[in-house]
mmCIF file of C-alpha atoms in Angstrom:
data_model
loop_
_atom_site.group_PDB
_atom_site.id
_atom_site.type_symbol
_atom_site.label_atom_id
_atom_site.label_comp_id
_atom_site.label_asym_id
_atom_site.label_seq_id
_atom_site.Cartn_x
_atom_site.Cartn_y
_atom_site.Cartn_z
ATOM 1 C CA MET A 159 5.618 -15.480 0.085
ATOM 2 C CA ASP A 160 2.790 -17.416 1.419
ATOM 3 C CA SER A 161 0.084 -19.988 0.074
ATOM 4 C CA GLY A 162 -3.457 -20.300 0.892
ATOM 5 C CA SER A 163 -5.745 -17.466 2.398
ATOM 6 C CA SER A 164 -3.210 -14.725 2.445
ATOM 7 C CA GLU A 165 -3.616 -11.166 0.849
ATOM 8 C CA TYR A 166 -1.996 -7.621 0.767
ATOM 9 C CA PRO A 167 1.497 -8.694 0.434
ATOM 10 C CA ARG A 168 4.190 -5.790 1.186
ATOM 11 C CA ALA A 169 7.985 -5.839 1.587
ATOM 12 C CA THR A 170 10.480 -3.263 2.878
ATOM 13 C CA ASN A 171 13.343 -1.414 2.075
ATOM 14 C CA LYS A 172 16.259 -3.572 2.595
ATOM 15 C CA PHE A 173 18.633 -4.164 5.710
ATOM 16 C CA PRO A 174 22.321 -3.326 4.958
ATOM 17 C CA ASN A 175 22.857 -7.017 4.438
ATOM 18 C CA GLY A 176 20.208 -7.082 1.834
ATOM 19 C CA THR A 177 17.713 -9.126 3.835
ATOM 20 C CA MET A 178 14.201 -8.006 2.971
ATOM 21 C CA ILE A 179 10.911 -8.259 5.469
ATOM 22 C CA GLY A 180 7.682 -9.209 3.777
ATOM 23 C CA ALA A 181 4.308 -8.756 5.246
ATOM 24 C CA PHE A 182 0.806 -10.040 4.567
ATOM 25 C CA THR A 183 -2.448 -10.643 6.299
ATOM 26 C CA LEU A 184 -3.503 -14.256 6.910
ATOM 27 C CA THR A 185 -6.832 -15.596 7.834
ATOM 28 C CA THR A 186 -6.760 -18.904 9.641
ATOM 29 C CA PRO A 187 -9.184 -21.854 8.660
ATOM 30 C CA GLY A 188 -12.009 -23.104 10.834
ATOM 31 C CA ASP A 189 -15.355 -21.823 12.201
ATOM 32 C CA ASN A 190 -13.940 -19.005 14.169
ATOM 33 C CA PRO A 191 -11.223 -17.518 11.927
ATOM 34 C CA GLU A 192 -8.217 -15.281 13.239
ATOM 35 C CA LEU A 193 -6.802 -12.416 11.179
ATOM 36 C CA VAL A 194 -2.907 -12.709 11.450
ATOM 37 C CA LEU A 195 -0.550 -10.008 10.622
ATOM 38 C CA LYS A 196 2.589 -11.899 9.711
ATOM 39 C CA THR A 197 6.074 -11.331 8.685
ATOM 40 C CA VAL A 198 8.600 -13.162 6.428
ATOM 41 C CA LYS A 199 12.151 -12.553 5.056
ATOM 42 C CA SER A 200 14.101 -12.851 1.861
ATOM 43 C CA THR A 201 17.627 -13.294 1.780
ATOM 44 C CA ASP A 202 17.928 -13.849 -2.239
ATOM 45 C CA ALA A 203 15.587 -10.611 -3.700
ATOM 46 C CA GLY A 204 12.465 -12.339 -3.141
ATOM 47 C CA SER A 205 13.086 -15.477 -4.978
ATOM 48 C CA SER A 206 12.164 -17.561 -1.609
ATOM 49 C CA TRP A 207 10.827 -16.515 1.674
ATOM 50 C CA SER A 208 10.568 -18.042 4.960
ATOM 51 C CA SER A 209 8.503 -17.568 7.793
ATOM 52 C CA LEU A 210 9.667 -14.854 10.604
ATOM 53 C CA GLY A 211 7.010 -13.636 12.967
ATOM 54 C CA GLU A 212 3.897 -12.139 13.606
ATOM 55 C CA VAL A 213 2.691 -8.723 14.584
ATOM 56 C CA PHE A 214 -0.921 -9.097 15.899
ATOM 57 C CA ARG A 215 -3.813 -11.366 15.847
ATOM 58 C CA GLY A 216 -7.461 -11.379 16.896
ATOM 59 C CA PRO A 217 -11.023 -13.072 15.857
ATOM 60 C CA ARG A 218 -12.184 -11.702 12.456
ATOM 61 C CA ALA A 219 -15.537 -11.662 13.879
ATOM 62 C CA THR A 220 -14.598 -8.606 16.207
ATOM 63 C CA HIS A 221 -11.445 -7.208 14.534
ATOM 64 C CA ASP A 222 -10.447 -6.161 11.131
ATOM 65 C CA MET A 223 -6.508 -5.609 11.015
ATOM 66 C CA ASN A 224 -4.895 -5.560 7.575
ATOM 67 C CA ASN A 225 -3.072 -3.277 5.153
ATOM 68 C CA GLY A 226 0.305 -3.978 6.956
ATOM 69 C CA PHE A 227 3.172 -2.082 5.515
ATOM 70 C CA PRO A 228 6.921 -3.050 7.055
ATOM 71 C CA PHE A 229 9.683 -0.339 7.060
ATOM 72 C CA VAL A 230 13.299 -0.820 8.219
ATOM 73 C CA LEU A 231 14.698 2.551 10.036
ATOM 74 C CA ASN A 232 18.414 3.565 9.760
ATOM 75 C CA ASN A 233 18.847 1.940 13.295
ATOM 76 C CA GLY A 234 17.543 -1.272 12.077
ATOM 77 C CA ARG A 235 14.338 -0.985 13.849
ATOM 78 C CA VAL A 236 11.498 -2.443 11.912
ATOM 79 C CA LEU A 237 8.205 -0.704 11.975
ATOM 80 C CA TYR A 238 4.927 -1.955 10.780
ATOM 81 C CA ALA A 239 1.996 -0.075 10.145
ATOM 82 C CA TYR A 240 -1.439 -1.425 9.858
ATOM 83 C CA ARG A 241 -5.137 -0.685 9.893
ATOM 84 C CA ASN A 242 -6.477 -2.095 13.397
ATOM 85 C CA HIS A 243 -10.114 -1.506 13.310
ATOM 86 C CA ASP A 244 -12.944 -3.182 16.072
ATOM 87 C CA ARG A 245 -16.345 -4.266 15.033
ATOM 88 C CA LYS A 246 -19.267 -6.054 16.142
ATOM 89 C CA THR A 247 -20.011 -9.740 15.055
ATOM 90 C CA ASP A 248 -22.763 -8.224 12.743
ATOM 91 C CA GLY A 249 -19.976 -6.214 10.817
ATOM 92 C CA THR A 250 -20.611 -2.842 12.113
ATOM 93 C CA TYR A 251 -17.535 -1.144 13.027
ATOM 94 C CA THR A 252 -16.909 0.531 16.343
ATOM 95 C CA PHE A 253 -13.465 1.999 16.251
ATOM 96 C CA PHE A 254 -10.944 3.000 13.308
ATOM 97 C CA ARG A 255 -7.310 3.073 14.021
ATOM 98 C CA ILE A 256 -3.971 3.396 11.782
ATOM 99 C CA SER A 257 -1.447 1.690 14.380
ATOM 100 C CA ILE A 258 2.451 1.089 14.249
ATOM 101 C CA SER A 259 4.361 -1.754 15.917
ATOM 102 C CA TYR A 260 7.815 -1.996 16.055
ATOM 103 C CA SER A 261 10.461 -4.948 16.106
ATOM 104 C CA ASP A 262 14.242 -4.840 17.346
ATOM 105 C CA ASP A 263 14.958 -8.338 16.184
ATOM 106 C CA GLU A 264 14.626 -7.955 12.471
ATOM 107 C CA GLY A 265 10.944 -8.698 12.281
ATOM 108 C CA VAL A 266 10.352 -11.958 14.412
ATOM 109 C CA ASN A 267 8.874 -10.090 17.498
ATOM 110 C CA PHE A 268 6.834 -6.883 17.860
ATOM 111 C CA GLU A 269 5.664 -4.728 20.267
ATOM 112 C CA TYR A 270 2.916 -1.840 19.924
ATOM 113 C CA LEU A 271 4.620 1.699 19.183
ATOM 114 C CA THR A 272 1.617 4.286 18.628
ATOM 115 C CA THR A 273 -1.586 5.100 16.826
ATOM 116 C CA VAL A 274 -0.939 7.442 14.026
ATOM 117 C CA ASP A 275 -4.905 8.375 13.559
ATOM 118 C CA GLU A 276 -8.048 7.102 15.175
ATOM 119 C CA ARG A 277 -11.784 7.824 15.602
ATOM 120 C CA THR A 278 -15.043 6.553 16.069
ATOM 121 C CA PRO A 279 -17.429 5.847 13.570
ATOM 122 C CA SER A 280 -19.537 8.581 12.226
ATOM 123 C CA GLY A 281 -21.137 7.439 9.070
ATOM 124 C CA VAL A 282 -18.587 6.354 6.798
ATOM 125 C CA ASN A 283 -15.320 7.626 7.921
ATOM 126 C CA GLY A 284 -12.831 4.689 8.200
ATOM 127 C CA LEU A 285 -8.833 5.003 7.970
ATOM 128 C CA TRP A 286 -7.154 2.549 5.642
ATOM 129 C CA GLU A 287 -3.931 1.629 3.711
ATOM 130 C CA PRO A 288 -0.773 3.282 5.427
ATOM 131 C CA PHE A 289 2.313 3.541 3.221
ATOM 132 C CA ILE A 290 5.673 4.624 4.930
ATOM 133 C CA ARG A 291 8.932 6.411 3.701
ATOM 134 C CA TYR A 292 11.901 8.503 4.337
ATOM 135 C CA ALA A 293 11.656 12.124 3.516
ATOM 136 C CA HIS A 294 14.417 13.469 1.276
ATOM 137 C CA ASP A 295 16.464 14.075 4.463
ATOM 138 C CA GLY A 296 16.708 10.606 5.001
ATOM 139 C CA THR A 297 15.429 10.861 8.895
ATOM 140 C CA THR A 298 11.951 12.177 8.851
ATOM 141 C CA LEU A 299 9.553 9.837 8.368
ATOM 142 C CA GLN A 300 6.465 10.448 6.080
ATOM 143 C CA ILE A 301 3.319 8.308 6.512
ATOM 144 C CA PHE A 302 0.385 8.157 3.971
ATOM 145 C CA TYR A 303 -3.201 6.813 4.268
ATOM 146 C CA SER A 304 -6.606 7.032 3.431
ATOM 147 C CA ALA A 305 -9.323 8.610 5.287
ATOM 148 C CA GLU A 306 -13.172 8.504 4.507
ATOM 149 C CA ASN A 307 -15.231 11.603 4.903
ATOM 150 C CA SER A 308 -18.517 9.758 3.449
ATOM 151 C CA ALA A 309 -19.117 6.651 1.291
ATOM 152 C CA GLY A 310 -18.494 8.732 -1.830
ATOM 153 C CA ASP A 311 -15.627 11.128 -0.557
ATOM 154 C CA GLN A 312 -12.235 9.808 0.616
ATOM 155 C CA ASP A 313 -8.972 11.944 1.098
ATOM 156 C CA SER A 314 -5.162 10.989 0.772
ATOM 157 C CA ILE A 315 -3.569 12.090 4.215
ATOM 158 C CA MET A 316 0.270 12.573 4.976
ATOM 159 C CA ARG A 317 1.851 13.068 8.411
ATOM 160 C CA THR A 318 5.565 13.292 9.548
ATOM 161 C CA SER A 319 7.701 11.937 12.403
ATOM 162 C CA THR A 320 11.021 13.179 13.666
ATOM 163 C CA ASP A 321 11.432 10.679 16.408
ATOM 164 C CA GLY A 322 11.359 7.357 14.782
ATOM 165 C CA GLY A 323 7.687 7.007 14.414
ATOM 166 C CA LYS A 324 6.569 7.638 17.905
ATOM 167 C CA THR A 325 4.649 10.546 17.493
ATOM 168 C CA TRP A 326 3.454 12.155 14.361
ATOM 169 C CA SER A 327 2.249 15.756 12.919
ATOM 170 C CA GLY A 328 -0.972 16.930 12.341
ATOM 171 C CA PRO A 329 -2.726 15.799 9.230
ATOM 172 C CA LYS A 330 -2.214 17.180 5.707
ATOM 173 C CA THR A 331 -4.581 16.208 2.829
ATOM 174 C CA ILE A 332 -2.391 15.476 -0.309
ATOM 175 C CA SER A 333 -5.389 14.752 -2.506
ATOM 176 C CA GLY A 334 -9.110 14.812 -2.504
ATOM 177 C CA ALA A 335 -9.830 18.171 -0.464
ATOM 178 C CA ASP A 336 -11.451 20.242 -3.260
ATOM 179 C CA ILE A 337 -13.389 17.621 -4.849
ATOM 180 C CA ASN A 338 -16.014 14.779 -3.959
ATOM 181 C CA ALA A 339 -14.394 11.527 -4.815
ATOM 182 C CA ARG A 340 -12.930 8.374 -3.336
ATOM 183 C CA ASP A 341 -9.161 8.836 -3.558
ATOM 184 C CA GLY A 342 -7.387 5.908 -1.928
ATOM 185 C CA MET A 343 -4.703 3.135 -1.619
ATOM 186 C CA LEU A 344 -1.971 5.585 -2.634
ATOM 187 C CA GLY A 345 1.760 4.864 -2.973
ATOM 188 C CA VAL A 346 4.414 7.516 -3.160
ATOM 189 C CA ALA A 347 7.862 7.622 -5.018
ATOM 190 C CA PRO A 348 10.597 10.229 -5.613
ATOM 191 C CA ILE A 349 10.663 11.783 -9.056
ATOM 192 C CA ASP A 350 14.252 12.749 -8.826
ATOM 193 C CA ASN A 351 16.860 13.429 -6.285
ATOM 194 C CA ASP A 352 16.042 17.050 -5.124
ATOM 195 C CA GLY A 353 12.969 16.184 -3.269
ATOM 196 C CA ALA A 354 10.265 15.905 -6.101
ATOM 197 C CA LEU A 355 7.485 13.359 -5.393
ATOM 198 C CA ILE A 356 4.749 11.531 -6.942
ATOM 199 C CA ALA A 357 1.710 10.100 -5.381
ATOM 200 C CA VAL A 358 -0.729 7.745 -7.247
ATOM 201 C CA PHE A 359 -4.171 6.361 -6.048
ATOM 202 C CA GLU A 360 -7.173 5.114 -7.226
ATOM 203 C CA THR A 361 -10.087 7.677 -7.609
ATOM 204 C CA THR A 362 -13.598 7.948 -8.759
ATOM 205 C CA GLU A 363 -13.125 11.655 -10.047
ATOM 206 C CA GLY A 364 -15.309 12.038 -13.048
ATOM 207 C CA GLU A 365 -16.440 8.488 -13.247
ATOM 208 C CA GLU A 366 -19.708 6.922 -12.404
ATOM 209 C CA ASN A 367 -19.334 3.781 -10.269
ATOM 210 C CA ARG A 368 -15.725 2.869 -11.218
ATOM 211 C CA PHE A 369 -12.211 3.480 -10.244
ATOM 212 C CA VAL A 370 -9.432 4.750 -12.302
ATOM 213 C CA VAL A 371 -5.836 5.733 -11.176
ATOM 214 C CA SER A 372 -4.618 9.384 -10.891
ATOM 215 C CA SER A 373 -1.541 10.963 -9.560
ATOM 216 C CA VAL A 374 -0.507 14.456 -7.551
ATOM 217 C CA THR A 375 2.930 15.693 -7.468
ATOM 218 C CA SER A 376 5.172 17.860 -5.068
ATOM 219 C CA ASN A 377 8.304 19.758 -5.868
ATOM 220 C CA ASP A 378 8.950 20.304 -2.354
ATOM 221 C CA ASP A 379 9.312 16.814 -0.572
ATOM 222 C CA GLY A 380 5.500 17.020 0.461
ATOM 223 C CA LYS A 381 5.178 20.115 1.842
ATOM 224 C CA THR A 382 2.632 21.183 -1.082
ATOM 225 C CA TRP A 383 1.024 19.135 -3.671
ATOM 226 C CA GLY A 384 -0.889 19.686 -6.866
ATOM 227 C CA ASN A 385 -0.560 18.623 -10.851
ATOM 228 C CA ARG A 386 -3.555 16.430 -10.344
ATOM 229 C CA GLN A 387 -3.531 13.902 -13.575
ATOM 230 C CA ARG A 388 -4.899 10.789 -14.780
ATOM 231 C CA VAL A 389 -2.374 7.580 -15.112
ATOM 232 C CA PHE A 390 -4.339 4.926 -16.488
ATOM 233 C CA THR A 391 -8.221 4.940 -17.411
ATOM 234 C CA PRO A 392 -9.640 1.467 -18.510
ATOM 235 C CA PRO A 393 -12.235 1.139 -21.296
ATOM 236 C CA SER A 394 -15.604 1.969 -20.606
ATOM 237 C CA GLY A 395 -17.422 -0.373 -18.024
ATOM 238 C CA LYS A 396 -13.936 -1.488 -16.542
ATOM 239 C CA ALA A 397 -12.000 -0.406 -13.420
ATOM 240 C CA ALA A 398 -8.607 0.190 -12.315
ATOM 241 C CA GLY A 399 -7.360 0.873 -8.847
ATOM 242 C CA ALA A 400 -5.059 -0.150 -6.026
ATOM 243 C CA PRO A 401 -1.968 1.368 -7.402
ATOM 244 C CA GLN A 402 1.773 1.625 -6.250
ATOM 245 C CA VAL A 403 4.649 3.511 -7.649
ATOM 246 C CA TRP A 404 8.412 3.274 -7.330
ATOM 247 C CA ASN A 405 11.392 4.907 -8.983
ATOM 248 C CA VAL A 406 13.829 2.579 -10.880
ATOM 249 C CA TRP A 407 16.938 4.442 -11.617
ATOM 250 C CA GLY A 408 14.879 7.433 -13.040
ATOM 251 C CA THR A 409 11.853 5.392 -14.737
ATOM 252 C CA LEU A 410 8.585 5.434 -12.709
ATOM 253 C CA VAL A 411 6.999 2.142 -12.434
ATOM 254 C CA VAL A 412 3.228 2.016 -11.350
ATOM 255 C CA SER A 413 1.382 -1.179 -10.585
ATOM 256 C CA PHE A 414 -2.379 -1.497 -10.642
ATOM 257 C CA LEU A 415 -5.607 -4.174 -10.859
ATOM 258 C CA THR A 416 -7.493 -3.938 -13.868
ATOM 259 C CA ASP A 417 -10.471 -6.017 -14.971
ATOM 260 C CA GLU A 418 -9.956 -4.568 -18.488
ATOM 261 C CA ASP A 419 -9.445 -8.029 -20.197
ATOM 262 C CA ARG A 420 -11.959 -9.878 -18.293
ATOM 263 C CA GLU A 421 -15.455 -10.595 -19.734
ATOM 264 C CA SER A 422 -17.143 -10.374 -16.435
ATOM 265 C CA THR A 423 -18.033 -7.159 -14.479
ATOM 266 C CA THR A 424 -16.986 -8.273 -10.959
ATOM 267 C CA GLY A 425 -14.682 -5.499 -10.663
ATOM 268 C CA TYR A 426 -12.040 -6.103 -8.293
ATOM 269 C CA ALA A 427 -13.118 -9.688 -7.663
ATOM 270 C CA ASN A 428 -11.543 -10.457 -10.998
ATOM 271 C CA CYS A 429 -8.500 -8.489 -12.058
ATOM 272 C CA ALA A 430 -5.167 -8.792 -13.517
ATOM 273 C CA THR A 431 -2.040 -7.026 -11.818
ATOM 274 C CA LYS A 432 -0.225 -4.879 -14.417
ATOM 275 C CA ILE A 433 2.426 -2.476 -14.549
ATOM 276 C CA MET A 434 3.357 0.788 -16.594
ATOM 277 C CA THR A 435 6.390 3.008 -16.986
ATOM 278 C CA SER A 436 7.086 6.715 -17.427
ATOM 279 C CA THR A 437 10.436 8.264 -18.131
ATOM 280 C CA ASP A 438 9.215 12.097 -18.027
ATOM 281 C CA GLY A 439 8.164 12.329 -14.363
ATOM 282 C CA GLY A 440 4.782 10.841 -14.533
ATOM 283 C CA ASN A 441 3.367 13.086 -17.091
ATOM 284 C CA THR A 442 2.522 10.371 -19.637
ATOM 285 C CA TRP A 443 2.593 6.678 -19.228
ATOM 286 C CA GLY A 444 3.128 3.370 -21.409
ATOM 287 C CA ASN A 445 4.557 0.092 -21.879
ATOM 288 C CA LYS A 446 1.733 -1.719 -19.989
ATOM 289 C CA PHE A 447 2.629 -5.167 -18.991
ATOM 290 C CA THR A 448 0.802 -8.040 -17.183
ATOM 291 C CA VAL A 449 2.603 -9.343 -14.288
ATOM 292 C CA PHE A 450 0.010 -11.602 -12.516
ATOM 293 C CA ALA A 451 -2.703 -12.926 -15.215
ATOM 294 C CA ASP A 452 -4.737 -14.555 -12.661
ATOM 295 C CA GLN A 453 -7.345 -12.922 -10.577
ATOM 296 C CA SER A 454 -4.984 -10.842 -8.306
ATOM 297 C CA ASN A 455 -5.653 -8.318 -5.601
ATOM 298 C CA TRP A 456 -3.803 -5.305 -3.426
ATOM 299 C CA SER A 457 -0.480 -5.166 -5.216
ATOM 300 C CA GLY A 458 2.620 -4.064 -3.784
ATOM 301 C CA MET A 459 6.222 -3.208 -5.266
ATOM 302 C CA SER A 460 9.815 -3.035 -3.767
ATOM 303 C CA LEU A 461 13.124 -1.834 -5.396
ATOM 304 C CA LEU A 462 15.793 -4.660 -5.709
ATOM 305 C CA ASP A 463 18.621 -2.948 -7.723
ATOM 306 C CA GLN A 464 19.035 -0.410 -10.585
ATOM 307 C CA SER A 465 16.909 -2.624 -13.037
ATOM 308 C CA HIS A 466 15.123 -5.292 -11.096
ATOM 309 C CA LEU A 467 11.644 -4.582 -9.369
ATOM 310 C CA LEU A 468 9.592 -6.945 -7.147
ATOM 311 C CA VAL A 469 5.900 -6.820 -7.444
ATOM 312 C CA MET A 470 3.647 -8.918 -5.152
ATOM 313 C CA SER A 471 -0.104 -9.497 -5.123
ATOM 314 C CA GLY A 472 -2.705 -11.651 -3.490
ATOM 315 C CA VAL A 473 -3.362 -14.445 -6.218
ATOM 316 C CA ASN A 474 -6.592 -16.352 -5.891
ATOM 317 C CA GLY A 475 -6.133 -19.695 -4.742
ATOM 318 C CA LYS A 476 -2.102 -19.085 -4.603
ATOM 319 C CA GLY A 477 -1.945 -16.694 -1.515
ATOM 320 C CA ALA A 478 0.919 -13.946 -1.366
ATOM 321 C CA LEU A 479 2.982 -14.295 -4.354
ATOM 322 C CA SER A 480 5.969 -12.164 -5.264
ATOM 323 C CA GLN A 481 7.565 -11.855 -9.096
ATOM 324 C CA ASN A 482 10.813 -10.477 -10.069
ATOM 325 C CA VAL A 483 10.340 -7.874 -12.842
ATOM 326 C CA VAL A 484 13.501 -6.777 -15.088
ATOM 327 C CA LEU A 485 13.187 -3.064 -16.823
ATOM 328 C CA ASN A 486 15.214 -3.133 -19.868
#
């Protein structure tokens, strides 16, 4: 998708002609680097990508923009959700936001649309990693993101929009409300065609100083959530996190980062990207497979067709990469 210092790759649902919009965050070189939220496109199911446009840029010293997530609306408009934080040159945050910009020319030029959530810092209370999808009705938008309550406590939040993302409902906590743990970096997918959903996320629940991957489910298209259970627990002393999930024609696929095969204990600084599958709605998982063996971070996924999935990751020294995965 891009070479060099790019990270957090994501790709959209497709346009009717099959074109995909990809997103990642680029750090420019030099003594005064900028963060740039970029877009790219692919017309061959992610086999190749070409530069498209940019959403927003600003000096890294005073801005923290990342976690870009593109989504194509039914009318062809492209939404681009992202964290949009301000900070001082010493790294102290001064404002947290989850913002959305939009493009009406298929991802080339963007304008600001709205801010979904915002807050001033009070201890550790940041907002992170937005994820957008259509609800079961095919018109209502759902956005999910992570909201910190303290250094050791973070919840998964959901809101809905019925006007194309211009305005959003109040927040609903879908995981973490009744426990003191860091739930975050979530992804959401349908379990079936009747409105059942699964959300996967990293969490510190029941663990000491490490992340594992857990899930919750909804039987009513996100109105209520429960059935919290573990998806993947690495060996003792190792970690797993930053998951995403997709339904590939009835098979759930979860991606995540893990250092379970590494000798070092540097956590997310030395992880591979792996996937697992479930054919019983996320109750059990297996068939673990390594997609990116090199050090890779912040993986995303996108559905290509009834048997192919695109897995993306920021791979150390190589930039944002995508890999076509075939499910047999």
